[in-house]
Amino acid sequence: MNQLNKAEKIEKIQCFNEIMESKVEATPDAIALICEGKKLTYKELNNKVNQLANYLQKQGIAPEVRVGICIERNLELVIGILGIIKAGGAYVCLDPAYPQDRISFVLEDTQIPLLLTKNNLKNHLPKTNIPIVCLDTDWEIISQESTDNPDKKLTPDNLAYIIYTSGSTGKPKGVEITHSNIWYYLQAIAKVLPITEN
């Protein structure tokens, strides 16, 4: 009975940006991303993410502010998502394969003040007055920002991202995921699939 009722040690809940920064500090030169023949170490990834995060904070991105991101699955998508999170915002993924009507619905429903994309996808997006930042053609400006970690303004209860349902039973619904939701999910995954440095 005691064995079954054994209390587990509860660790401090971390925001996703803190989890990432811990990994960068522990293994800066380990490979973090491999995509289409390109590799980034944790330090290289963190530097790019921090430049974007510091840029986004200057655009007014802060906790609970939603930011749209419409990019194919590649390095820029990861940098964009992590940059939004480290700026304090919450990302809203818009699959470039979505029809324009669905993208328009999500943009209106979330009331995002800023949209990240790439130059080749701008024409696919519906007409909007939302400011657009292209992570390829605007990177020269973004890369002028500091590579230092941005100010930490997040709590575990802050929003990390919003994911939309398919809408098969009506309009798509946005499901809000907090940093604590991500932390608990990662803890559960780590128990089943132990992850090593490699």
Coordinates of C-alpha atoms in Angstrom, one line a residue:
M1 CA 0.0 0.0 0.0
N2 CA 2.8 2.4 0.9
Q3 CA 4.5 1.6 -2.4
L4 CA 1.4 2.5 -4.4
N5 CA 0.8 5.6 -2.3
K6 CA 4.3 6.9 -2.6
A7 CA 4.4 10.6 -3.1
E8 CA 6.5 11.9 -6.0
K9 CA 8.8 14.9 -5.6
I10 CA 7.2 17.8 -7.4
E11 CA 9.6 19.9 -9.4
K12 CA 9.2 23.6 -9.9
I13 CA 7.1 24.2 -13.0
Q14 CA 9.2 25.9 -15.7
C15 CA 8.0 28.0 -18.7
F16 CA 9.1 26.7 -22.0
N17 CA 11.7 29.5 -22.5
E18 CA 13.3 28.5 -19.2
I19 CA 13.5 24.8 -20.3
M20 CA 15.2 25.9 -23.5
E21 CA 17.7 28.2 -21.8
S22 CA 18.6 25.4 -19.4
K23 CA 19.3 23.1 -22.3
V24 CA 21.4 25.8 -24.1
E25 CA 23.4 26.3 -20.9
A26 CA 24.0 22.6 -20.4
T27 CA 24.9 21.7 -24.0
P28 CA 25.6 24.8 -26.1
D29 CA 27.5 23.0 -28.8
A30 CA 25.2 20.0 -29.2
I31 CA 23.1 19.9 -32.4
A32 CA 19.6 21.2 -31.7
L33 CA 18.1 21.2 -35.2
I34 CA 18.8 19.5 -38.5
C35 CA 16.7 20.4 -41.5
E36 CA 17.3 20.2 -45.3
G37 CA 21.0 19.7 -44.8
K38 CA 21.3 22.7 -42.3
K39 CA 22.4 22.2 -38.7
L40 CA 22.1 24.6 -35.7
T41 CA 23.6 24.0 -32.3
Y42 CA 21.7 25.0 -29.2
K43 CA 23.8 28.2 -28.9
E44 CA 23.3 29.1 -32.5
L45 CA 19.6 28.5 -32.3
N46 CA 19.2 30.4 -29.1
N47 CA 21.1 33.4 -30.6
K48 CA 18.7 33.6 -33.6
V49 CA 15.7 33.0 -31.4
N50 CA 16.8 35.8 -29.0
Q51 CA 17.3 38.2 -31.8
L52 CA 13.8 37.6 -33.0
A53 CA 12.4 37.7 -29.4
N54 CA 14.1 41.0 -28.7
Y55 CA 12.8 42.4 -32.0
L56 CA 9.2 41.2 -31.3
Q57 CA 9.3 42.8 -27.8
K58 CA 10.0 46.1 -29.5
Q59 CA 6.9 45.5 -31.6
G60 CA 4.8 45.2 -28.4
I61 CA 4.7 41.5 -28.0
A62 CA 4.3 40.6 -24.4
P63 CA 2.6 37.9 -22.2
E64 CA -0.9 36.9 -23.5
V65 CA -0.3 38.7 -26.9
R66 CA -1.0 36.3 -29.7
V67 CA 1.2 36.2 -32.8
G68 CA 0.3 34.4 -36.0
I69 CA 2.9 32.3 -37.8
C70 CA 2.4 30.9 -41.3
I71 CA 5.6 29.1 -42.5
E72 CA 6.4 25.7 -43.9
R73 CA 8.0 23.1 -41.6
N74 CA 11.6 24.2 -41.6
L75 CA 14.2 26.0 -39.5
E76 CA 12.4 29.3 -39.8
L77 CA 9.2 27.8 -38.3
V78 CA 11.1 26.6 -35.2
I79 CA 12.9 29.9 -34.8
G80 CA 9.6 31.8 -35.3
I81 CA 7.7 29.7 -32.7
L82 CA 10.5 29.9 -30.1
G83 CA 11.1 33.6 -30.8
I84 CA 7.4 34.3 -30.1
I85 CA 7.5 32.3 -26.9
K86 CA 10.7 34.0 -25.7
A87 CA 9.3 37.4 -26.4
G88 CA 6.5 36.4 -24.0
G89 CA 3.8 36.0 -26.7
A90 CA 1.6 33.0 -27.6
Y91 CA 2.0 31.6 -31.1
V92 CA -0.9 30.7 -33.4
C93 CA 0.2 28.3 -36.2
L94 CA -1.4 28.8 -39.6
D95 CA -0.6 26.0 -41.9
P96 CA 0.3 27.4 -45.4
A97 CA -1.8 24.5 -46.8
Y98 CA -5.0 26.0 -45.1
P99 CA -7.5 27.6 -47.5
Q100 CA -7.7 31.4 -47.2
D101 CA -11.1 31.2 -45.6
R102 CA -9.7 29.2 -42.6
I103 CA -6.7 31.5 -42.3
S104 CA -9.0 34.6 -42.3
F105 CA -11.2 33.0 -39.6
V106 CA -8.3 32.3 -37.3
L107 CA -6.8 35.8 -37.8
E108 CA -10.1 37.4 -37.0
D109 CA -10.9 35.0 -34.1
T110 CA -7.5 35.5 -32.4
Q111 CA -7.2 39.3 -33.1
I112 CA -3.5 38.9 -33.6
P113 CA -1.5 42.2 -33.9
L114 CA 1.4 40.7 -35.9
L115 CA 2.0 37.9 -38.4
L116 CA 5.2 36.1 -39.1
T117 CA 5.7 34.4 -42.5
K118 CA 8.1 34.2 -45.4
N119 CA 8.1 36.3 -48.5
N120 CA 7.1 33.5 -50.9
L121 CA 3.9 32.9 -48.8
K122 CA 2.7 36.5 -48.6
N123 CA 0.5 36.1 -51.7
H124 CA -1.1 33.0 -50.3
L125 CA -2.3 35.0 -47.2
P126 CA -5.7 36.7 -47.3
K127 CA -5.7 40.5 -47.6
T128 CA -5.2 41.9 -44.1
N129 CA -4.2 45.1 -42.3
I130 CA -2.2 43.1 -39.8
P131 CA 1.5 44.0 -40.0
I132 CA 3.6 41.2 -41.5
V133 CA 7.2 40.3 -40.7
C134 CA 9.0 38.0 -43.2
L135 CA 11.6 35.9 -41.5
D136 CA 13.7 35.6 -44.7
T137 CA 13.6 39.1 -46.3
D138 CA 13.3 41.0 -42.9
W139 CA 16.0 39.0 -41.2
E140 CA 18.7 41.6 -41.9
I141 CA 16.8 44.0 -39.7
I142 CA 16.0 41.4 -37.0
S143 CA 19.7 40.2 -36.9
Q144 CA 20.7 43.7 -35.6
E145 CA 19.0 42.8 -32.3
S146 CA 20.9 41.5 -29.2
T147 CA 21.5 37.8 -28.9
D148 CA 21.0 38.1 -25.1
N149 CA 18.0 36.3 -23.5
P150 CA 15.1 38.8 -23.4
D151 CA 13.6 39.9 -20.1
K152 CA 11.7 37.1 -18.5
K153 CA 8.1 38.2 -18.0
L154 CA 6.3 34.8 -18.2
T155 CA 4.6 32.7 -15.5
P156 CA 3.5 29.0 -16.0
D157 CA -0.1 30.2 -16.3
N158 CA 0.6 32.4 -19.3
L159 CA -0.5 31.3 -22.7
A160 CA 2.1 29.5 -24.9
Y161 CA 0.0 28.8 -28.0
I162 CA -3.4 28.3 -29.4
I163 CA -4.3 25.3 -31.6
Y164 CA -7.5 25.1 -33.6
T165 CA -9.8 22.1 -34.0
S166 CA -10.6 20.9 -37.5
G167 CA -14.0 22.5 -37.5
S168 CA -15.7 19.3 -38.8
T169 CA -18.7 19.8 -36.5
G170 CA -19.0 23.6 -37.1
K171 CA -16.6 26.5 -36.8
P172 CA -13.0 25.6 -35.7
K173 CA -12.4 26.3 -32.0
G174 CA -9.2 27.6 -30.5
V175 CA -7.7 25.6 -27.6
E176 CA -5.5 27.6 -25.4
I177 CA -2.3 25.8 -24.1
T178 CA -0.3 27.3 -21.2
H179 CA 3.3 26.9 -20.3
S180 CA 2.3 24.7 -17.4
N181 CA 0.4 22.4 -19.8
I182 CA 3.6 22.0 -21.9
W183 CA 5.7 21.4 -18.8
Y184 CA 3.4 18.6 -17.6
Y185 CA 3.2 17.1 -21.0
L186 CA 7.0 17.0 -21.3
Q187 CA 7.4 15.5 -17.9
A188 CA 4.9 12.7 -18.9
I189 CA 6.8 12.1 -22.2
A190 CA 10.1 11.9 -20.4
K191 CA 8.9 9.1 -18.1
V192 CA 7.9 7.0 -21.1
L193 CA 10.6 8.0 -23.6
P194 CA 13.8 9.0 -21.7
I195 CA 15.6 11.6 -23.8
T196 CA 19.4 11.7 -23.7
E197 CA 21.8 14.4 -25.0
N198 CA 22.0 12.5 -28.3

